[in-house]
C-alpha cells in the first residue's frame, strides 16, 4: 500500500494535518468563582495540552485513613466513597483540572493546580462535614457527675497541675468585664447566687480554688456552670482556655466517662471567647441527634441582614424536613446545639417554633469565605472517616514558571545540538533527519493532546530524551548505509539495505525502552507516570519519523536523482 512515493506522502500529509488539528486551540468550559463568590461556568480558548502541577504551581496531597481516630472494617470501600465526596467538594471549590485518584487500596492523591491558598484547600479536603442537631441536657447531669468524676481521678492518683488556672478565676475576669464575652446585666448576681448555691451543696467554686491547690477536686475547679456567666442554654459549662487540653484529656479517661450518665455526651465549642482570660464552652448534649446532615440537600452561604454576620442557610429533603419539624415542635422552648465534626457551632439557639425543611447555621466570628467553604462541604456530604495528610508538596506559581522556562531552554539547547551534530556529520542526509525531527515533535505533542495527557516537568524531560532516541535510529540507519556504500553498493541499493539491516536493532532498542516505560507507568505515581507517558509517545513518534518519514524523504531525493552515484552522508 505504501510502496509508492505518492501514497507515502499522502499518509505523511494526513498525519501532519491531523496533528495540527489536534493542537488547534479550542473552547473549553472551566468553573471559576465570580465576583459575587458563586461558582460559574466560563468559556475559554486553550491549546489542548494540560500543564501539570509542577508547571503551573499548586498543591500535591497524599491522604490516608486516620486509623488513630477510627478503624474502618473496609478501607478500600471507604476510600472509594471518600473519592466521590472529594470530587464533589473540589468541583465546587473551583479548581480547574484537578487530579483526584486512588493509589493502591488505601491512599488518595489530590493534585490541585493553580491553588493560591493552600491552607484553605487543605481544610476543604480534610473537613469531615458531619452535621448533627442535638438537644442540650436539661437534667444537670454533669453537675451531678462532677464530684464522682473527681473521686475517680483521686482513686487513679491524678493530681492537679501546679499553678493550673481555675474556672473561678476565668469567671471572675468575665464578671469583672475584662472579657469580650457579652454578659447580661444581672450576671454578677447570678454568679453570686451560683456560688452561694454551690456552697450549700459543698460544691462551691471558691473552695474549689483552694482545694485544687491542696490536691482537691480537679474537674470541679476547672469546670463551672455557664449559668454563672449568663449562659441561657442549660448544659452549658465554661473552662479556661489554658486548661481545655487537660480537662479534655481527663474527660477521655474511660473510668471517668463511665461516671457520666448514659445518654449524655460532652462536646466542646469550636472556639473560645475573647478577653484577657479566654474561656471555652463545654456542652452536655443528648447522645442521640434529632437529625443529621444526611438529610441535607442544599446549603448556601449568606450574610445575616440582622446581625451582619455570615450564616449558612440549609435545606432538607422531604423526609428530613418532616422529621425535623416533628422534633422541633416537640422541643419548643428548648435549646438545640448544631454540631459539626464534633464541635458545637456557637451558643445553642432556643427553638421558638416548628422548623421544617429550611434552617440556618450561625457562624459568629467567621468570615464569608469560611461560610462558603462550609456550605460546599455540607453540600458534597460527609466523609466516611477522618483523612490525614501523609504527603504534602506545594509548588509556587513562580517556581512553575521557572520550570517551564528551564524546560523549554533545555529542550531548545538539546535540539539545537542534535541539529548541529546531524547536519555537520551527516550533511544532506542529516538535514533530512532534522526535517523528520520537526515532524517528530509535532506528532508527539499531538499524541499527548489526543490522549488527554498532562504535561509535567519530568514529561518535558521525557520529550527531550526521546529527541535523542529519535535521531539515534537515524544514526543506526546512516551508519549502515555508509557500510553498504563502502561495500560498493549503488546509492539506491545502499539506502534500501541500510534501512532493512538497521531495522532489527532499532526495533529491539525501542521495544525494550517502551517496556521499561510501561513498568514506570504501571507502578509509578504522579510525575513518574507523566515521564513514562511522554517517553512512550515520543518513541512511537520516533519510530514513525525515523523509519517511515526519513525513508520517504530519501525516496523522494532518489526519484529526483535516479542516476546519482554519491550520497551526502
Coordinates of C-alpha atoms in Angstrom, one line a residue:
X1 CA 0.0 0.0 0.0
X2 CA 2.9 2.4 0.8
X3 CA 5.2 1.1 -1.9
X4 CA 4.7 4.2 -4.0
X5 CA 6.1 7.6 -3.0
X6 CA 2.7 9.2 -3.6
X7 CA 0.9 7.0 -1.1
X8 CA 3.7 7.6 1.4
X9 CA 3.4 11.4 1.0
X10 CA -0.4 11.2 1.4
X11 CA 0.0 9.4 4.7
X12 CA 2.6 11.9 6.0
X13 CA 0.3 14.8 4.9
X14 CA -2.7 13.1 6.8
X15 CA -0.5 12.7 9.9
X16 CA 0.6 16.4 9.7
X17 CA -2.9 17.7 9.2
X18 CA -4.3 15.5 11.9
X19 CA -1.6 16.7 14.3
X20 CA -2.2 20.3 13.6
X21 CA -6.0 19.9 14.1
X22 CA -5.3 18.2 17.4
X23 CA -3.3 21.2 18.6
X24 CA -5.6 23.9 17.4
X25 CA -6.8 26.0 20.5
X26 CA -10.3 25.0 21.3
X27 CA -13.1 26.3 23.6
X28 CA -13.3 24.6 26.9
X29 CA -15.6 25.1 29.9
X30 CA -14.0 25.8 33.3
X31 CA -15.6 26.5 36.6
X32 CA -14.5 29.8 38.2
X33 CA -15.6 31.9 41.1
X34 CA -17.4 35.1 40.1
X35 CA -17.1 38.4 41.9
X36 CA -20.2 37.5 44.0
X37 CA -18.5 34.4 45.2
X38 CA -20.7 32.0 43.3
X39 CA -19.3 29.4 41.0
X40 CA -20.0 29.8 37.3
X41 CA -19.0 28.1 34.0
X42 CA -16.7 30.2 31.8
X43 CA -15.8 29.5 28.2
X44 CA -12.1 30.0 27.4
X45 CA -9.8 29.0 24.4
X46 CA -6.8 26.9 25.2
X47 CA -4.3 24.7 23.4
X48 CA -5.4 21.2 24.4
X49 CA -2.2 20.4 26.4
X50 CA -2.8 20.2 30.1
X51 CA 0.0 21.5 32.3
X52 CA 0.9 19.6 35.4
X53 CA 1.2 20.8 38.9
X54 CA 4.9 21.5 38.6
X55 CA 4.5 23.7 35.6
X56 CA 1.7 26.0 36.8
X57 CA 2.1 25.7 40.6
X58 CA -0.3 24.2 43.1
X59 CA -0.5 21.6 45.7
X60 CA 0.0 17.8 45.9
X61 CA -1.6 15.9 48.8
X62 CA -1.4 12.3 49.8
X63 CA -4.3 11.3 52.0
X64 CA -4.9 8.1 54.1
X65 CA -7.4 6.9 56.6
X66 CA -6.6 8.2 60.1
X67 CA -6.6 4.9 62.0
X68 CA -5.8 6.6 65.2
X69 CA -9.3 8.1 65.4
X70 CA -11.4 5.5 63.7
X71 CA -10.7 1.9 62.5
X72 CA -12.5 1.0 59.3
X73 CA -13.6 -2.5 58.5
X74 CA -13.4 -2.0 54.8
X75 CA -10.7 0.6 54.0
X76 CA -11.0 0.2 50.2
X77 CA -14.8 0.8 50.2
X78 CA -14.4 3.9 52.4
X79 CA -11.6 5.2 50.2
X80 CA -13.9 4.9 47.2
X81 CA -16.7 6.8 49.0
X82 CA -14.2 9.5 50.0
X83 CA -13.1 9.9 46.4
X84 CA -16.7 10.7 45.4
X85 CA -17.1 13.2 48.2
X86 CA -13.7 14.9 47.5
X87 CA -14.6 15.2 43.7
X88 CA -17.8 17.0 44.6
X89 CA -16.1 19.3 47.0
X90 CA -13.2 20.2 44.7
X91 CA -15.5 20.8 41.8
X92 CA -17.4 23.3 43.9
X93 CA -14.2 24.8 45.1
X94 CA -13.4 25.9 41.6
X95 CA -10.1 24.2 40.9
X96 CA -9.7 23.6 37.2
X97 CA -8.5 20.2 36.0
X98 CA -7.8 18.7 39.5
X99 CA -6.3 15.2 39.8
X100 CA -8.1 13.1 42.4
X101 CA -7.2 9.5 42.2
X102 CA -6.9 6.4 44.3
X103 CA -3.4 5.0 44.6
X104 CA -3.2 1.4 45.9
X105 CA -6.0 0.4 48.2
X106 CA -5.6 2.9 51.0
X107 CA -4.3 6.2 49.6
X108 CA -5.9 9.1 47.8
X109 CA -3.7 11.5 45.8
X110 CA -5.1 15.0 45.2
X111 CA -3.3 17.5 42.9
X112 CA -4.8 21.0 42.8
X113 CA -3.0 23.1 40.1
X114 CA -3.1 26.9 40.4
X115 CA -4.1 26.9 44.1
X116 CA -3.3 30.3 45.8
X117 CA -4.5 29.4 49.3
X118 CA -3.1 26.0 50.3
X119 CA -4.4 26.1 53.9
X120 CA -7.9 26.7 52.7
X121 CA -7.7 23.9 50.2
X122 CA -6.4 21.5 52.9
X123 CA -9.4 22.5 55.1
X124 CA -11.8 21.7 52.2
X125 CA -10.2 18.3 51.7
X126 CA -9.9 17.3 55.3
X127 CA -13.1 18.5 56.8
X128 CA -15.4 15.7 57.6
X129 CA -18.6 17.9 57.4
X130 CA -20.6 15.5 59.7
X131 CA -23.5 17.7 60.8
X132 CA -25.8 16.9 63.7
X133 CA -28.6 18.6 65.6
X134 CA -28.7 17.7 69.3
X135 CA -30.7 18.9 72.3
X136 CA -28.8 20.3 75.3
X137 CA -29.1 18.4 78.6
X138 CA -31.7 19.9 80.9
X139 CA -31.2 17.5 83.8
X140 CA -27.9 18.9 85.1
X141 CA -26.2 15.5 84.6
X142 CA -22.7 16.9 84.5
X143 CA -23.2 18.9 87.7
X144 CA -24.3 15.7 89.5
X145 CA -21.5 13.7 88.0
X146 CA -18.5 16.0 88.6
X147 CA -17.9 15.0 92.3
X148 CA -18.0 11.4 91.3
X149 CA -15.6 12.1 88.4
X150 CA -13.2 13.8 90.8
X151 CA -13.4 10.9 93.2
X152 CA -12.4 8.6 90.3
X153 CA -9.5 10.8 89.4
X154 CA -8.4 10.8 93.0
X155 CA -8.5 7.0 93.1
X156 CA -6.4 6.9 89.9
X157 CA -3.9 9.2 91.6
X158 CA -4.4 12.1 89.2
X159 CA -3.3 15.3 90.9
X160 CA -3.9 19.0 89.9
X161 CA -1.2 20.6 87.8
X162 CA 0.9 23.0 89.7
X163 CA -0.2 26.6 89.1
X164 CA -3.1 25.5 86.9
X165 CA -5.7 28.2 86.2
X166 CA -9.1 27.6 87.7
X167 CA -12.5 28.3 86.2
X168 CA -13.3 30.6 89.1
X169 CA -10.5 33.0 88.0
X170 CA -11.8 33.0 84.5
X171 CA -15.3 33.6 85.6
X172 CA -14.2 36.4 87.9
X173 CA -12.5 38.0 84.9
X174 CA -15.6 37.6 82.8
X175 CA -17.8 39.1 85.5
X176 CA -15.3 42.0 86.0
X177 CA -15.9 42.9 82.4
X178 CA -12.4 42.1 81.2
X179 CA -13.7 39.6 78.6
X180 CA -15.1 40.2 75.3
X181 CA -18.0 37.9 76.1
X182 CA -21.3 39.6 76.3
X183 CA -22.9 39.2 79.6
X184 CA -26.3 40.1 80.8
X185 CA -26.8 42.9 83.3
X186 CA -27.5 40.5 86.2
X187 CA -24.7 38.1 85.5
X188 CA -22.9 39.2 88.6
X189 CA -25.9 38.4 90.8
X190 CA -26.2 35.1 89.0
X191 CA -22.6 34.4 89.8
X192 CA -23.1 35.2 93.4
X193 CA -26.2 33.1 93.7
X194 CA -24.5 30.3 91.9
X195 CA -21.6 30.4 94.3
X196 CA -23.8 30.6 97.3
X197 CA -25.9 27.8 95.9
X198 CA -22.9 25.7 95.3
X199 CA -21.7 26.4 98.8
X200 CA -24.8 24.9 100.2
X201 CA -24.1 21.7 98.5
X202 CA -20.4 21.7 99.3
X203 CA -19.6 22.2 95.6
X204 CA -18.5 25.8 95.5
X205 CA -16.2 27.4 93.1
X206 CA -14.2 29.4 95.7
X207 CA -13.5 26.4 97.9
X208 CA -12.6 24.5 94.7
X209 CA -9.8 27.1 94.1
X210 CA -8.4 26.4 97.5
X211 CA -8.8 22.6 97.3
X212 CA -7.3 22.4 93.8
X213 CA -4.1 23.9 95.1
X214 CA -4.2 21.4 98.0
X215 CA -4.7 18.4 95.8
X216 CA -8.6 18.5 95.9
X217 CA -11.2 18.1 93.2
X218 CA -9.8 18.9 89.7
X219 CA -12.7 19.0 87.4
X220 CA -14.9 20.9 89.8
X221 CA -12.2 23.6 90.0
X222 CA -11.9 23.8 86.2
X223 CA -15.5 23.3 85.0
X224 CA -18.1 25.7 86.1
X225 CA -21.7 26.1 85.1
X226 CA -22.3 28.5 82.3
X227 CA -25.3 30.0 84.1
X228 CA -22.8 31.9 86.3
X229 CA -21.6 33.8 83.2
X230 CA -25.1 34.4 81.9
X231 CA -25.4 31.5 79.5
X232 CA -29.1 30.8 78.9
X233 CA -28.8 27.3 77.5
X234 CA -28.9 24.5 80.0
X235 CA -26.0 22.1 79.9
X236 CA -23.5 24.9 79.2
X237 CA -20.2 25.0 81.1
X238 CA -17.1 27.1 80.9
X239 CA -13.4 26.1 81.1
X240 CA -10.4 28.4 81.0
X241 CA -8.8 28.1 77.5
X242 CA -5.4 27.3 79.1
X243 CA -6.9 24.2 80.8
X244 CA -9.0 22.9 77.9
X245 CA -6.4 20.3 76.8
X246 CA -6.0 19.0 80.3
X247 CA -9.8 18.8 81.0
X248 CA -10.4 17.2 77.7
X249 CA -7.7 14.5 78.4
X250 CA -9.2 13.9 81.9
X251 CA -12.7 13.5 80.5
X252 CA -11.5 11.0 77.9
X253 CA -10.3 8.6 80.6
X254 CA -12.6 5.5 80.4
X255 CA -13.1 5.3 84.1
X256 CA -14.2 9.0 84.1
X257 CA -16.5 8.6 81.1
X258 CA -18.3 5.7 82.8
X259 CA -19.4 8.1 85.6
X260 CA -21.3 10.3 83.1
X261 CA -25.0 9.3 82.9
X262 CA -26.0 7.3 79.9
X263 CA -27.5 9.3 77.1
X264 CA -25.3 12.4 77.8
X265 CA -22.2 13.4 75.7
X266 CA -19.8 16.3 76.2
X267 CA -18.9 18.5 73.2
X268 CA -16.6 21.5 73.1
X269 CA -17.4 24.8 71.4
X270 CA -15.4 25.3 68.2
X271 CA -13.7 28.4 69.6
X272 CA -13.0 30.3 72.8
X273 CA -14.4 33.6 73.9
X274 CA -12.2 36.7 73.7
X275 CA -11.0 38.8 76.6
X276 CA -8.0 38.8 79.0
X277 CA -8.6 35.2 80.1
X278 CA -10.4 33.3 77.3
X279 CA -12.9 30.7 78.2
X280 CA -14.2 27.8 76.1
X281 CA -17.7 26.4 76.4
X282 CA -18.3 22.8 77.1
X283 CA -21.8 21.5 76.4
X284 CA -23.6 18.5 77.8
X285 CA -25.8 17.2 74.9
X286 CA -28.1 14.3 74.4
X287 CA -26.2 11.5 72.7
X288 CA -28.9 10.8 70.1
X289 CA -29.2 13.5 67.4
X290 CA -32.6 14.6 66.3
X291 CA -31.3 14.9 62.8
X292 CA -28.0 14.5 60.9
X293 CA -26.6 16.1 57.7
X294 CA -27.6 13.1 55.6
X295 CA -31.0 14.7 55.1
X296 CA -29.4 18.0 53.8
X297 CA -29.9 18.7 50.1
X298 CA -28.5 22.2 49.8
X299 CA -26.5 24.8 51.7
X300 CA -25.9 28.4 50.8
X301 CA -23.6 31.0 52.4
X302 CA -25.3 34.3 53.2
X303 CA -24.9 37.4 55.3
X304 CA -27.5 37.7 58.1
X305 CA -29.3 41.0 57.5
X306 CA -30.0 41.4 61.2
X307 CA -26.6 40.7 62.6
X308 CA -24.4 41.3 59.5
X309 CA -22.6 38.0 60.2
X310 CA -22.0 35.1 57.9
X311 CA -24.5 32.3 58.1
X312 CA -25.1 29.1 56.1
X313 CA -28.8 28.5 55.1
X314 CA -29.6 24.8 54.5
X315 CA -32.5 22.9 53.0
X316 CA -33.5 19.4 54.0
X317 CA -35.1 16.7 51.9
X318 CA -38.8 15.9 52.4
X319 CA -38.3 13.0 54.9
X320 CA -35.7 15.0 56.8
X321 CA -37.9 18.1 56.9
X322 CA -40.8 16.1 58.2
X323 CA -38.7 14.6 61.0
X324 CA -37.1 17.9 61.8
X325 CA -40.5 19.5 62.0
X326 CA -41.8 16.8 64.4
X327 CA -38.7 17.0 66.7
X328 CA -38.5 20.8 66.8
X329 CA -42.3 21.2 67.5
X330 CA -41.8 18.7 70.4
X331 CA -38.9 20.8 71.8
X332 CA -40.3 24.4 71.6
X333 CA -38.6 26.4 74.3
X334 CA -35.6 24.0 74.5
X335 CA -32.1 24.7 73.2
X336 CA -30.7 22.9 70.2
X337 CA -26.9 22.6 69.5
X338 CA -25.6 22.5 66.0
X339 CA -22.6 20.1 66.0
X340 CA -20.2 20.0 63.0
X341 CA -17.4 17.4 63.1
X342 CA -17.8 17.0 66.9
X343 CA -17.6 20.8 67.6
X344 CA -20.6 22.9 68.7
X345 CA -21.2 25.8 66.4
X346 CA -21.6 28.7 68.8
X347 CA -24.2 29.0 71.6
X348 CA -27.2 26.7 71.1
X349 CA -30.2 28.7 69.9
X350 CA -33.6 28.3 71.5
X351 CA -36.4 26.7 69.4
X352 CA -39.2 29.3 69.2
X353 CA -41.3 27.5 66.7
X354 CA -41.5 24.4 64.5
X355 CA -38.7 24.3 61.9
X356 CA -39.3 22.2 58.8
X357 CA -37.2 22.0 55.7
X358 CA -35.2 25.2 56.0
X359 CA -32.8 26.4 58.7
X360 CA -29.6 28.3 59.2
X361 CA -26.2 27.8 60.9
X362 CA -24.8 31.0 62.5
X363 CA -21.0 31.4 62.2
X364 CA -20.1 34.0 64.7
X365 CA -16.5 35.1 64.4
X366 CA -16.0 33.6 61.0
X367 CA -15.5 35.1 57.5
X368 CA -17.8 34.8 54.5
X369 CA -15.1 32.6 52.8
X370 CA -15.3 30.2 55.7
X371 CA -19.1 30.2 55.3
X372 CA -18.7 29.4 51.6
X373 CA -16.3 26.5 52.4
X374 CA -18.7 25.1 55.0
X375 CA -21.6 25.3 52.6
X376 CA -19.8 23.5 49.8
X377 CA -18.5 20.7 52.2
X378 CA -22.1 20.2 53.5
X379 CA -23.5 20.0 50.0
X380 CA -20.9 17.5 49.0
X381 CA -21.7 15.3 52.0
X382 CA -19.7 14.0 54.9
X383 CA -16.5 12.0 54.6
X384 CA -16.9 8.4 55.9
X385 CA -13.9 8.9 58.1
X386 CA -11.1 11.3 59.0
X387 CA -8.4 11.7 56.4
X388 CA -4.8 12.5 57.4
X389 CA -2.3 14.1 55.2
X390 CA 0.7 11.8 54.8
X391 CA 2.4 13.6 51.9
X392 CA 2.3 17.3 51.0
X393 CA 4.1 19.3 48.3
X394 CA 3.4 22.8 47.4
X395 CA 4.8 24.3 44.2
X396 CA 4.7 28.1 43.8
X397 CA 3.5 29.7 40.6
X398 CA 6.9 31.4 40.2
X399 CA 8.6 28.0 40.5
X400 CA 6.2 26.6 37.9
X401 CA 7.1 29.4 35.5
X402 CA 10.8 28.8 36.1
X403 CA 10.3 25.2 35.5
X404 CA 8.5 25.9 32.2
X405 CA 11.3 28.3 31.1
X406 CA 14.0 25.9 32.2
X407 CA 12.4 23.0 30.4
X408 CA 11.9 25.0 27.2
X409 CA 15.5 26.2 27.3
X410 CA 16.8 22.7 27.9
X411 CA 14.7 21.4 25.1
X412 CA 15.8 24.1 22.6
X413 CA 19.5 23.7 23.5
X414 CA 19.4 19.9 23.3
X415 CA 17.5 20.0 20.0
X416 CA 20.0 22.6 18.6
X417 CA 23.0 20.4 19.5
X418 CA 21.3 17.5 17.8
X419 CA 20.6 19.5 14.7
X420 CA 24.2 20.8 14.5
X421 CA 25.7 17.3 15.0
X422 CA 23.4 15.6 12.5
X423 CA 23.9 18.3 9.8
X424 CA 27.6 18.7 10.5
X425 CA 28.4 15.0 10.5
X426 CA 25.9 13.5 8.0
X427 CA 25.4 16.7 5.8
X428 CA 22.4 16.3 3.4
X429 CA 21.3 13.0 5.0
X430 CA 21.5 14.7 8.4
X431 CA 19.3 17.6 7.1
X432 CA 16.6 15.0 6.0
X433 CA 16.8 13.6 9.6
X434 CA 16.4 17.0 11.1
X435 CA 13.3 17.7 8.8
X436 CA 11.8 14.4 10.1
X437 CA 12.7 15.5 13.7
X438 CA 10.5 18.6 13.3
X439 CA 7.6 16.3 12.4
X440 CA 8.5 14.1 15.3
X441 CA 7.9 16.9 17.8
X442 CA 4.6 17.8 16.1
X443 CA 3.4 14.2 16.2
X444 CA 4.5 13.8 19.9
X445 CA 2.6 16.9 21.1
X446 CA -0.4 15.9 19.1
X447 CA -0.4 12.4 20.5
X448 CA -0.2 13.8 24.1
X449 CA -3.2 16.1 23.3
X450 CA -5.3 13.3 21.8
X451 CA -4.8 11.0 24.8
X452 CA -5.5 14.0 27.2
X453 CA -2.2 13.6 28.9
X454 CA -0.9 16.1 31.5
X455 CA 2.5 17.6 30.6
X456 CA 4.8 17.8 33.6
X457 CA 8.4 18.8 34.1
X458 CA 9.5 15.1 34.0
X459 CA 7.3 14.8 30.9
X460 CA 9.3 17.6 29.3
X461 CA 12.5 15.6 30.2
X462 CA 10.9 12.6 28.5
X463 CA 10.3 14.6 25.3
X464 CA 13.9 15.9 25.3
X465 CA 15.2 12.4 25.9
X466 CA 13.1 11.0 23.1
X467 CA 14.6 13.6 20.8
X468 CA 17.9 11.9 21.2
X469 CA 16.3 8.5 20.7
X470 CA 14.6 9.7 17.5
X471 CA 17.9 10.7 15.9
X472 CA 19.6 7.6 17.4
X473 CA 17.6 5.5 15.0
X474 CA 18.7 7.7 12.1
X475 CA 22.3 7.3 13.2
X476 CA 22.0 3.4 13.1
X477 CA 20.4 3.7 9.6
X478 CA 23.0 6.2 8.2
X479 CA 26.0 4.2 9.5
X480 CA 24.5 1.1 7.9
X481 CA 24.1 3.0 4.6
X482 CA 27.7 4.1 4.8
X483 CA 28.8 0.5 5.2
X484 CA 26.8 -0.5 2.1
X485 CA 28.3 2.3 0.1
X486 CA 31.8 1.3 1.2
X487 CA 31.0 -2.2 0.1
X488 CA 30.4 -0.9 -3.4
X489 CA 26.5 -0.9 -3.5
X490 CA 24.7 1.7 -5.6
X491 CA 23.1 4.6 -3.8
X492 CA 19.6 3.2 -4.1
X493 CA 20.6 -0.3 -3.0
X494 CA 22.6 1.1 -0.2
X495 CA 19.7 3.1 1.1
X496 CA 17.3 0.1 0.9
X497 CA 19.8 -2.2 2.6
X498 CA 20.7 0.4 5.2
X499 CA 17.1 0.7 6.3
X500 CA 16.5 -3.0 6.1
X501 CA 19.5 -4.1 8.1
X502 CA 19.2 -1.4 10.8
X503 CA 15.6 -2.2 11.4
X504 CA 16.1 -5.1 13.9
X505 CA 18.4 -3.1 16.1
X506 CA 16.0 -0.1 16.1
X507 CA 13.0 -2.2 17.0
X508 CA 14.9 -4.1 19.8
X509 CA 16.1 -0.9 21.5
X510 CA 12.8 0.9 21.2
X511 CA 10.7 -2.0 22.3
X512 CA 12.9 -2.5 25.4
X513 CA 12.6 1.2 26.2
X514 CA 8.8 1.1 25.8
X515 CA 8.6 -1.9 28.1
X516 CA 10.6 -0.1 30.8
X517 CA 8.4 3.0 30.4
X518 CA 5.3 0.8 30.7
X519 CA 6.5 -0.6 34.0
X520 CA 7.1 3.0 35.2
X521 CA 3.6 3.9 34.2
X522 CA 2.1 0.9 35.9
X523 CA 3.9 1.2 39.2
X524 CA 4.8 4.8 39.3
X525 CA 2.8 7.8 40.6
X526 CA 2.3 11.4 39.5
X527 CA 5.4 12.8 37.7
X528 CA 6.8 9.3 37.1
X529 CA 3.7 8.4 35.1
X530 CA 4.0 11.7 33.2
X531 CA 7.6 10.9 32.3
X532 CA 6.5 7.3 31.2
X533 CA 3.7 8.6 29.0
X534 CA 5.7 11.2 27.1
X535 CA 8.6 8.7 26.7
X536 CA 6.2 6.1 25.2
X537 CA 4.6 8.7 22.9
X538 CA 8.0 10.0 21.9
X539 CA 9.3 6.6 21.0
X540 CA 6.2 5.7 18.9
X541 CA 6.6 9.1 17.0
X542 CA 10.4 8.5 16.6
X543 CA 9.7 5.1 15.1
X544 CA 7.3 6.6 12.6
X545 CA 9.6 9.5 11.6
X546 CA 13.0 7.7 11.6
X547 CA 11.8 4.6 9.7
X548 CA 8.9 5.8 7.6
X549 CA 9.3 9.6 7.1
X550 CA 13.1 9.7 6.7
X551 CA 13.0 6.9 4.2
X552 CA 10.3 8.6 2.2
X553 CA 12.5 11.7 2.0
X554 CA 15.3 9.6 0.7
X555 CA 13.0 8.0 -1.9
X556 CA 11.9 11.5 -3.0
X557 CA 15.5 12.6 -3.3
X558 CA 16.4 9.4 -5.3
X559 CA 13.4 9.8 -7.5
X560 CA 14.6 13.3 -8.4
X561 CA 18.2 12.0 -9.0
X562 CA 17.8 8.4 -10.4
X563 CA 21.4 8.3 -11.7
X564 CA 23.1 9.6 -8.5
X565 CA 26.4 7.9 -7.8
X566 CA 27.2 9.5 -4.5
X567 CA 25.2 10.3 -1.4
X568 CA 25.9 13.1 1.0
X569 CA 26.1 11.1 4.2

